Coordinates of C-alpha atoms in Angstrom, one line a residue:
X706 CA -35.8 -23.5 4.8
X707 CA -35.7 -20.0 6.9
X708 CA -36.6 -22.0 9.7
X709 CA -34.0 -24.5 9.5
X710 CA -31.0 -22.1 9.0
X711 CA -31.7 -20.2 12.2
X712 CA -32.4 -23.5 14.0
X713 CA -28.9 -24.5 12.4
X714 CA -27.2 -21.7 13.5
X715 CA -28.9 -21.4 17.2
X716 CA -27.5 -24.9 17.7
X717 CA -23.7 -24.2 16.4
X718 CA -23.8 -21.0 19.2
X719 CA -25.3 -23.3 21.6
X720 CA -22.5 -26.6 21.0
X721 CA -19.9 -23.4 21.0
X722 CA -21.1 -22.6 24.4
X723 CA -21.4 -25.7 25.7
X724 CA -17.7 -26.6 24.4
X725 CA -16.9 -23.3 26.2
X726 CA -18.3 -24.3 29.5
X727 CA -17.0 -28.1 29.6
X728 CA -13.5 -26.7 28.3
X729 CA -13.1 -23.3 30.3
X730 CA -10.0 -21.0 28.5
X731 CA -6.7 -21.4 30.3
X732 CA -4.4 -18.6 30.8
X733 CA -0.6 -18.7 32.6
X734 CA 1.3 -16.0 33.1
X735 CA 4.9 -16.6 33.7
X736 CA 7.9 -13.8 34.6
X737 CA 9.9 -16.4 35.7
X738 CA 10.7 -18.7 32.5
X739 CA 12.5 -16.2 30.7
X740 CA 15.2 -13.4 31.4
X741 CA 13.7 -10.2 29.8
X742 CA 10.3 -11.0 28.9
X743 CA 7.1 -12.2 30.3
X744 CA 5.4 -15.2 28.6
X745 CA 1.8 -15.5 28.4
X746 CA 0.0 -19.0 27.5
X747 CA -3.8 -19.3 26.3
X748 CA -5.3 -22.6 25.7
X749 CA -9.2 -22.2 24.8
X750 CA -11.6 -23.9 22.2
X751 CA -11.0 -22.6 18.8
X752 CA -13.0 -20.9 17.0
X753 CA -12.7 -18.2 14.1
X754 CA -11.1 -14.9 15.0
X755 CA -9.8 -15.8 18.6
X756 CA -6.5 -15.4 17.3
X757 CA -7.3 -11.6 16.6
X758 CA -9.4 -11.1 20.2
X759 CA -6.1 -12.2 22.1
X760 CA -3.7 -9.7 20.4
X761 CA -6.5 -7.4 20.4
X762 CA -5.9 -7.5 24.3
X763 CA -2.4 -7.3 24.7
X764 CA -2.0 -4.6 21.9
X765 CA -4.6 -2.2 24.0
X766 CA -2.9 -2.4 27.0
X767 CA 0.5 -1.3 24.6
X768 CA 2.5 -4.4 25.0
X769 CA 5.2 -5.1 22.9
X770 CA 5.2 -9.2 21.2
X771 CA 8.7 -10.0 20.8
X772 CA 7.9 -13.7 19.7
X773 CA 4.6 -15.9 19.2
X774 CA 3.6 -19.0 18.2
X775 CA 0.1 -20.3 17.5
X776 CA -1.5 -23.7 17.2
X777 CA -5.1 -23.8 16.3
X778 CA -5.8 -26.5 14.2
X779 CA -8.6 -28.6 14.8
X780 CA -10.8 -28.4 18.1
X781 CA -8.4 -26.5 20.2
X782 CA -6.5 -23.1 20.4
X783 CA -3.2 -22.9 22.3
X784 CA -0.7 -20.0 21.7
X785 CA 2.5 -18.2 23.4
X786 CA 3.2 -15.1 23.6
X787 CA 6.7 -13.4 24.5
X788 CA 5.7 -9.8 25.7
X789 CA 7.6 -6.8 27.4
X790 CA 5.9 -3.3 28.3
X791 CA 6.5 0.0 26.2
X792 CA 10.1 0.6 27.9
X793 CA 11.2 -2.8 26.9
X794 CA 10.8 -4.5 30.6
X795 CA 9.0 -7.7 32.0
X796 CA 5.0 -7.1 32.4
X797 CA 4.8 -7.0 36.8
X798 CA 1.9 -4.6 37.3
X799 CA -0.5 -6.6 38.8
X800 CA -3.7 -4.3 37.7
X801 CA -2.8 -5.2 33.7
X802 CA -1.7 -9.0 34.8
X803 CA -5.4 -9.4 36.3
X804 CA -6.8 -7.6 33.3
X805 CA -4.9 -9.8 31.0
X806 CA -6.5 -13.1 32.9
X807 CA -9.8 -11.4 33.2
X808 CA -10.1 -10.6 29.6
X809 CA -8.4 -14.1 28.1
X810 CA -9.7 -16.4 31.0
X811 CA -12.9 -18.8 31.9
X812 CA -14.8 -14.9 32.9
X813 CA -13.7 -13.2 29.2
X814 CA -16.7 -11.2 28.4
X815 CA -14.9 -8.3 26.9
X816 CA -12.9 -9.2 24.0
X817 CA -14.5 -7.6 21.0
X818 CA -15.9 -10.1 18.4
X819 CA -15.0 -9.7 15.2
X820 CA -18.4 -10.4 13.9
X821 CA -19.5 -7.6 15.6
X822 CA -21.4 -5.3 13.2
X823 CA -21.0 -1.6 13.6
X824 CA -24.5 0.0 13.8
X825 CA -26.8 3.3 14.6
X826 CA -26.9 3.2 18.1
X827 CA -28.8 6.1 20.2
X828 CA -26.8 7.8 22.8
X829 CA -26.3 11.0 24.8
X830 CA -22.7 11.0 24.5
X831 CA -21.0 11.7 21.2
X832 CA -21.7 11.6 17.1
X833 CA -19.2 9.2 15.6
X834 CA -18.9 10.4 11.6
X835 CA -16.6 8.1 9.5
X836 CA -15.1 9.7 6.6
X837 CA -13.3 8.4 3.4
X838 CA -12.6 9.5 0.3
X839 CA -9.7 10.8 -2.2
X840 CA -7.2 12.8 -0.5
X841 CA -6.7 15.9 -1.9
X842 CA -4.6 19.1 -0.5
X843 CA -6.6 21.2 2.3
X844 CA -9.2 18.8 2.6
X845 CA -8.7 17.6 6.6
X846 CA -9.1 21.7 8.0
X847 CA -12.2 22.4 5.6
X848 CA -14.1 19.0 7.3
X849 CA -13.2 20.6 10.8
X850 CA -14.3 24.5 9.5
X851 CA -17.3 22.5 8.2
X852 CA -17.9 21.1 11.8
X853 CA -17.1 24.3 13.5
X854 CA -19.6 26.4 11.8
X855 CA -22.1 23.8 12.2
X856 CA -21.0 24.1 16.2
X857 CA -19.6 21.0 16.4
X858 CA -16.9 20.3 19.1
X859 CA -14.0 17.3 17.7
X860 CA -13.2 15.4 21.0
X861 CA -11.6 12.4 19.9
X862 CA -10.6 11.6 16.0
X863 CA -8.2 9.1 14.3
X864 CA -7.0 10.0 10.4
X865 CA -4.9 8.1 8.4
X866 CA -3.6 9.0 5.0
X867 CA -2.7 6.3 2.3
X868 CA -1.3 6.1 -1.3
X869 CA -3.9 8.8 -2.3
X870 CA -6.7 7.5 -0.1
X871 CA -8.4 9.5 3.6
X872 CA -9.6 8.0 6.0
X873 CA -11.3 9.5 9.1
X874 CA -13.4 8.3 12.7
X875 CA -14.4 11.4 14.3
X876 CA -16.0 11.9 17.8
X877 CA -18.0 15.2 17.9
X878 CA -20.3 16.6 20.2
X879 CA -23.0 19.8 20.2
X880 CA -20.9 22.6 21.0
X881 CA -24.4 23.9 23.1
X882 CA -25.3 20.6 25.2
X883 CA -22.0 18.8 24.7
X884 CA -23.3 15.7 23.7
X885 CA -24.0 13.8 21.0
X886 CA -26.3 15.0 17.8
X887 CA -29.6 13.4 17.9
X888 CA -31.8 15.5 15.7
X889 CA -32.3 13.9 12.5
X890 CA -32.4 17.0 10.2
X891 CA -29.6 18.5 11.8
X892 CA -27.4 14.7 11.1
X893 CA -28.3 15.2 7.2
X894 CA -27.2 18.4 6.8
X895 CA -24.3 17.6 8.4
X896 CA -23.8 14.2 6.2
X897 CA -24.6 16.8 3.3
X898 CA -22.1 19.8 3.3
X899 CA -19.4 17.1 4.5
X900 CA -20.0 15.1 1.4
X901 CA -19.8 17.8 -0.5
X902 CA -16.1 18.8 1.1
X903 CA -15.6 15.6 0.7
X904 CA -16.6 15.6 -3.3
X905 CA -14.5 18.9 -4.2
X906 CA -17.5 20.9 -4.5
X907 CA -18.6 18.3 -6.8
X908 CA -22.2 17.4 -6.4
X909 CA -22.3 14.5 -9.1
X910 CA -19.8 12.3 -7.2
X911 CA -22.3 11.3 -4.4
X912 CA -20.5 8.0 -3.9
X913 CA -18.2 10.0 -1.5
X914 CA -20.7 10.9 0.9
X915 CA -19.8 10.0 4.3
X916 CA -21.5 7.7 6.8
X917 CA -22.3 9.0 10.2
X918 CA -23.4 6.7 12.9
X919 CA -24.5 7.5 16.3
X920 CA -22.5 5.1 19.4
X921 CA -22.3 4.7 22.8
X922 CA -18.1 4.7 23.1
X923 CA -15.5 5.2 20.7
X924 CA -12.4 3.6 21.5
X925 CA -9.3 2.8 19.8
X926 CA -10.5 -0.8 19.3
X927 CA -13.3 0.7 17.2
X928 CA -11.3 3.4 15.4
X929 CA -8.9 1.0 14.3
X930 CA -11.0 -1.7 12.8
X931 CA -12.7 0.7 11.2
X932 CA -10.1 2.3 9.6
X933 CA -8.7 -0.8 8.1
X934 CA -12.1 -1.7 6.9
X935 CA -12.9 2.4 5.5
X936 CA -9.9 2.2 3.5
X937 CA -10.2 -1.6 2.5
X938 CA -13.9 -1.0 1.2
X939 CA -11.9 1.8 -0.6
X940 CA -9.7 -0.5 -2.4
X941 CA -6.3 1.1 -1.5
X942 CA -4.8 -2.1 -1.4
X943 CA -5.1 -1.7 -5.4
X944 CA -2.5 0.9 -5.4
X945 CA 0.2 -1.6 -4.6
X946 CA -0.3 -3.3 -8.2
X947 CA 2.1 -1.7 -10.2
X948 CA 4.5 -1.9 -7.4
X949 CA 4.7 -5.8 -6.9
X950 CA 8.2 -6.6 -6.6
X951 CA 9.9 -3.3 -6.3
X952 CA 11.8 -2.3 -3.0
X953 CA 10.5 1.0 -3.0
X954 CA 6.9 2.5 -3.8
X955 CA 6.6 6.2 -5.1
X956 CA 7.0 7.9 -2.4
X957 CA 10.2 6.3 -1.2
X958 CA 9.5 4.0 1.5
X959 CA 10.3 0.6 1.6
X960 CA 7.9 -1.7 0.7
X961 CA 6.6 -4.7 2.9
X962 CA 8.0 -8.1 1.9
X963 CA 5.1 -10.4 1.4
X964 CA 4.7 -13.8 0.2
X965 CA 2.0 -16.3 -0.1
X966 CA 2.4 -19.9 -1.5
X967 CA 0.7 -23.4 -0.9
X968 CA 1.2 -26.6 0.3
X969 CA -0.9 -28.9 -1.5
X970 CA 0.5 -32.0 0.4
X971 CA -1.1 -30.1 3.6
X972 CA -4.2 -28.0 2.0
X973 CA -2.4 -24.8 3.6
X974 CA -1.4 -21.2 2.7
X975 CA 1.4 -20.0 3.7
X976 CA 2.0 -16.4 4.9
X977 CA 5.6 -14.9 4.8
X978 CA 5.9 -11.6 6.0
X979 CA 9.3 -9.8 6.4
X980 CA 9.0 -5.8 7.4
X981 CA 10.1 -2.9 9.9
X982 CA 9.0 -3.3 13.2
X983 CA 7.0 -1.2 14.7
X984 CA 3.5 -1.0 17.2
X985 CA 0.3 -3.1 16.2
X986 CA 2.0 -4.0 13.2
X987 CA 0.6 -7.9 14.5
X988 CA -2.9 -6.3 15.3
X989 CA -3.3 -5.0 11.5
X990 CA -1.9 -8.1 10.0
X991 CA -3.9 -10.5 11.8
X992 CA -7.2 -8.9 11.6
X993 CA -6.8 -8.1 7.7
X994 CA -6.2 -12.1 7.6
X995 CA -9.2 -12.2 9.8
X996 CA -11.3 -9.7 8.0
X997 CA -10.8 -11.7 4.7
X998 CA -12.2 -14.4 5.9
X999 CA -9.2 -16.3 6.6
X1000 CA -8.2 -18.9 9.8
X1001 CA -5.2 -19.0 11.0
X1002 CA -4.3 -23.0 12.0
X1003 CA -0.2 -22.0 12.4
X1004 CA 1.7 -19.2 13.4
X1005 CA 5.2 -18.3 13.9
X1006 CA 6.0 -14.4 15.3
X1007 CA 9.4 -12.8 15.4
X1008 CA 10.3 -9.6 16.4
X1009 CA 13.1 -9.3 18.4
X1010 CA 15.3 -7.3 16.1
X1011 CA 14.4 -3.8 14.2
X1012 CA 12.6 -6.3 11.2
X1013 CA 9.8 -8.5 12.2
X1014 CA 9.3 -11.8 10.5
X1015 CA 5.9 -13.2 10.4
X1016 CA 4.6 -17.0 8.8
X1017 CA 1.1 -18.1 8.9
X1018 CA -0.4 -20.8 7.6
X1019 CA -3.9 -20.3 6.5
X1020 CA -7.1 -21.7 5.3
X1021 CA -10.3 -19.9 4.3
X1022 CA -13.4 -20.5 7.1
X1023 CA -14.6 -23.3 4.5
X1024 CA -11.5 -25.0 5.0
X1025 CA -9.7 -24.4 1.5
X1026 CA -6.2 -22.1 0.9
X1027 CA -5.8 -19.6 -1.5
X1028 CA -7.2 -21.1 -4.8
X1029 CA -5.6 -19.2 -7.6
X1030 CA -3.3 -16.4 -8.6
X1031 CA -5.3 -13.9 -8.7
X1032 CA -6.3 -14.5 -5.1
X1033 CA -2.7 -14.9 -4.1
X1034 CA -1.8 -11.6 -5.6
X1035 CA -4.8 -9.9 -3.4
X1036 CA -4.0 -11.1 -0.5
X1037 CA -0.3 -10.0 -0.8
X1038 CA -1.6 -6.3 -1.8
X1039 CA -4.2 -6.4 1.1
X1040 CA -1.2 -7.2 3.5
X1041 CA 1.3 -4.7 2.5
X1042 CA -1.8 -1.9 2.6
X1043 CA -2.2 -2.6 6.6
X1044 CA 1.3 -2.7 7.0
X1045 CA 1.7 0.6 5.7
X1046 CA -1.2 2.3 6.6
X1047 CA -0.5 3.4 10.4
X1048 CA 3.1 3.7 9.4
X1049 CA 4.0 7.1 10.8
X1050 CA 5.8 9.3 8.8
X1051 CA 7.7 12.6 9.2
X1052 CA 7.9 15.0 12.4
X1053 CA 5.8 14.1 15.3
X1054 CA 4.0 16.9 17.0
X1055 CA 2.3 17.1 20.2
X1056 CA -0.4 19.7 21.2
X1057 CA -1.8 19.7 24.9
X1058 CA -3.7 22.6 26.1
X1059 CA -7.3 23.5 26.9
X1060 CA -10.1 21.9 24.6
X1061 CA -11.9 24.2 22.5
X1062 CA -14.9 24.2 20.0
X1063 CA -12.7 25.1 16.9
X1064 CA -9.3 24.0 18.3
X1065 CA -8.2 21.3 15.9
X1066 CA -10.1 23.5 12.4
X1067 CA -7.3 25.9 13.6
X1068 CA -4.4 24.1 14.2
X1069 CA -5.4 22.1 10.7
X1070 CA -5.7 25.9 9.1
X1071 CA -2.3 26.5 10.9
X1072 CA -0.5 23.7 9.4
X1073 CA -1.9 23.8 5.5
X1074 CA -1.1 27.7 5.9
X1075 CA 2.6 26.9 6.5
X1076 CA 3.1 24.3 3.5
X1077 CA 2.9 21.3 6.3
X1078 CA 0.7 18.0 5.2
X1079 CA 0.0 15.7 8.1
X1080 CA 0.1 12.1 7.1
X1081 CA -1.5 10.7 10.1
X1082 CA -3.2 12.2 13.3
X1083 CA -4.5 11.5 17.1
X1084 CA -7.3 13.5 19.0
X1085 CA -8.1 13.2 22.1
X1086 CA -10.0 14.9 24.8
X1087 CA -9.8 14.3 28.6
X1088 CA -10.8 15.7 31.6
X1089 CA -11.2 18.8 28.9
X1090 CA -7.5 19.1 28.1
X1091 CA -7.3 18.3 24.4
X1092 CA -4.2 15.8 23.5
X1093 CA -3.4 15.7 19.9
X1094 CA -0.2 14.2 17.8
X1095 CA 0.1 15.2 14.4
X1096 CA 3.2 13.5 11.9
X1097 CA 4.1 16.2 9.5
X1098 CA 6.1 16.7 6.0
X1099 CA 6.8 19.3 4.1
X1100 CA 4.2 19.7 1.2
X1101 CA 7.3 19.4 -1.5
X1102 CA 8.2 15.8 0.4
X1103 CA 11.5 16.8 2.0
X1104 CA 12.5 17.2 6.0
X1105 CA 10.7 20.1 7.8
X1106 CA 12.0 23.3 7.9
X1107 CA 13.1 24.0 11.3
X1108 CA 12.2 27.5 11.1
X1109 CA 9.4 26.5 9.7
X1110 CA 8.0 24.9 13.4
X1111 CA 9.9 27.0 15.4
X1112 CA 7.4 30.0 13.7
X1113 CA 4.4 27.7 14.2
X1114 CA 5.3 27.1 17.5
X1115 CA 5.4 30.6 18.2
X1116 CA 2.0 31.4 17.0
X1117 CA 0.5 28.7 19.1
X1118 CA 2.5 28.2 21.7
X1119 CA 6.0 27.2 22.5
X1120 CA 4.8 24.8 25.7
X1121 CA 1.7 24.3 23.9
X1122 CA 3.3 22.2 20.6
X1123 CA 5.8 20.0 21.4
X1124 CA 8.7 18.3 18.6
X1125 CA 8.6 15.0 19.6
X1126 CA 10.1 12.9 16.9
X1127 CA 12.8 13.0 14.6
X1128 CA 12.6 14.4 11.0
X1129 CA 12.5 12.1 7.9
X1130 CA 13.2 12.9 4.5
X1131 CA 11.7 11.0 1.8
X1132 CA 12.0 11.7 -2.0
X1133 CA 9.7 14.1 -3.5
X1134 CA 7.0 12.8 -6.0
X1135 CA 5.8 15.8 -8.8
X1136 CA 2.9 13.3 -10.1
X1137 CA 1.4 12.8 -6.6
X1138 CA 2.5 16.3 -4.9
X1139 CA -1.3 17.3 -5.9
X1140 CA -3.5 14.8 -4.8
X1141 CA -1.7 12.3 -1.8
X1142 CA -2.1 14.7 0.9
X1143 CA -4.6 15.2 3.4
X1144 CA -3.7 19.2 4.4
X1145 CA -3.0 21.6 2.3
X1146 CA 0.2 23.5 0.7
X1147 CA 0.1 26.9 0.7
X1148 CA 2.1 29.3 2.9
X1149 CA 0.6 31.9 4.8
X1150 CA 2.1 36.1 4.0
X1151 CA 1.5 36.3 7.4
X1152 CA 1.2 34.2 11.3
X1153 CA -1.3 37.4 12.2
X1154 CA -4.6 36.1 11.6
X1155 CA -3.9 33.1 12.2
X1156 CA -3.3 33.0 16.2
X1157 CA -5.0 30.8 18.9
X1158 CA -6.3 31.0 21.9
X1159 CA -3.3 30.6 23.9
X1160 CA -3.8 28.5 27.7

């Protein structure tokens, strides 16, 4: 029976290749069809997940989808995209044109497959640890003490926050070789005392121990995925039960409108989404669709205006749609979780200066010192310059204190952190002031001991 399975499934990859080869993917990129956009066409042979590879493309090279529409029912995949760059303007650069052919057309061989599986791999480059757990006040600047006094360098990390939930990918190095960790008893002792931040201090809650894999890259293609799957596995999607319905959730932000009904007539499921616009918000609904096993035959994309409007019409991979109410309520919860999760609030922060073993536990310290919680970060490191954005609030949920940065600022550096957003005030939740945020809430007497390294 072994034997016929793989036999089975050798031949289904084979016939997919085959189709692939007789039916090369077609892709046309046009500048000259509309005004103020550029429109891209793919036709290809369908398959599960191709949907999700294509906007995986355009959303890495930061292209903005102003409209879509997607046929892939049956035998054959055929979709248009309406894209402009990041300032709002026609795609012309002929480097991310060729890229966009290269990656899409008859020589694609480096879209990322979402059956990928995410494994131990051995490299000399970088430790990748993946964190999740409850979020809890201080908890993001004891990880990175924990990591600093086990001389470990973060390079490159992505943290998001969520309805109670943390999620972390971070890229560390030996703070001696600068490269990646490869001895094992060193890897479980860090796996250890990081569980153990990660439990409270609580050694009884081992479920919270966090994986650590070893990779070759780490890219935002890999955080991302991960992220959504970290906090899925995590079931923060449950949070979103006793909100159903309302326009607000606890916090005060307004809640993604989701719908999902059937059409019996056509054995579909269809997919309403109405929300704010913003960045990858088509990546993270696609690929939880994706992720939950879930084809996308239709597809209709607007978002021209500040609200996007999204309809899809699914199937399961077996070919049925959504068979019941509970299932219907999940996916809508599932959706409205990656809608919000990379939402971005409060004051946006930038931080460029040299790259330091213990640079982000102190900045972290800094922050949770001053009564600031960061809902979401980026860490990056290149050409050893260390690029980080932090979004900040106030611990008590109103706007930040101006004075409050400004004296931040000073400590660290007034060239060195950078205001680059606007403020936003949300209303303050008692029940969940204790146990939502990532960084901690309590001010420091004084700035003193608390200064950096200054470039």
């Amino acid at each position: 029976m072994d034997v016929c399975l793989s036999y089975s499934y050798h031949m289904d990859d084979e016939i997919a290749k085959f189709i692939r080869r007789v039916n090369p993917p077609r892709v046309v990129i046009d500048n000259e069809v509309c005004k103020n956009v550029t429109v891209i066409k793919v036709d290809s042979a369908n398959k599960h997940g191709i949907l999700l590879e294509v906007v995986q493309v355009l959303t890495d090279l930061n292209l903005t989808i102003k409209k879509a529409y997607i046929s892939s029912d049956g035998g054959w995949f055929m979709d248009v995209f309406n894209v402009t760059d990041q300032d709002g303007n026609k795609v012309t650069d002929e480097i991310v044109l060729g890229y966009i052919r290269k990656s899409l057309g008859p020589d694609d061989s480096s879209c990322y497959s979402p059956r990928s599986t995410i494994g131990v791999k051995q490299s000399v480059d970088f430790t990748v640890i993946e964190l999740t757990g409850t979020d809890r006040p201080g908890l993001l600047s004891e990880l990175c003490a924990v990591l600093t006094d086990l001389q470990c360098n973060v390079v490159n990390a992505e943290i998001w926050t969520h309805r109670a939930k943390a999620a972390a990918v971070l890229q560390v190095t030996d703070e001696e070789t600068c490269s990646a960790v490869t001895d094992l008893e060193r890897l479980s002792q860090i796996r250890k005392l990081l569980g153990y931040v990660l439990t409270g201090g609580s050694r009884s809650r081992r479920s919270c121990e966090p994986k650590t894999t070893v990779s070759s890259s780490l890219d935002e293609t890999y955080a991302d995925r991960k992220l959504h799957q970290l906090m899925f596995a995590d079931r923060d999607y449950d949070e979103w039960e006793n909100n159903v319905g309302d326009d607000e959730d606890k916090s005060g932000r307004v809640v993604p409108d989701v719908d999902v009904s059937n059409l019996h007539d056509l054995d579909y499921s269809v997919v309403m989404i109405r929300c704010k616009d913003r960045p990858k918000l088509l990546f993270d609904t696609v690929f939880t669709l994706t992720d939950m096993k879930y084809g996308v035959s239709h597809a209709s994309i607007d978002a021209q205006g500040p609200e996007a409007y999204q309809e899809y019409y699914i199937r399961h991979t077996d070919g049925s749609p959504v068979k019941s109410e509970a299932e219907r309520q999940r996916v809508i919860k599932c959706l409205k979780a990656a809608i919000q999760r990379r939402v971005s609030e409060g004051l946006k922060l930038e931080l460029c200066t040299s790259d330091r073993v213990g640079l982000l536990s102190d900045v972290t310290r800094i922050f949770r010192e001053n009564s600031l919680t960061v809902t979401r970060a980026e860490v990056k490191t290149k050409g050893g310059k260390a690029l980080n954005t932090f979004y900040v609030k106030d611990a008590s949920g109103y706007k930040v204190d101006a004075k409050t940065i400004d004296a931040i600022r000073e400590v660290i550096g007034q060239t060195i952190l950078q205001v680059k957003g606007g403020n936003t005030e949300v209303k303050p939740s008692s029940q969940e002031s204790q146990t939502r945020f990532l960084f901690g809430v309590f001010k420091s007497r004084s700035f003193v001991n608390f200064g950096l390294i200054r470039s």
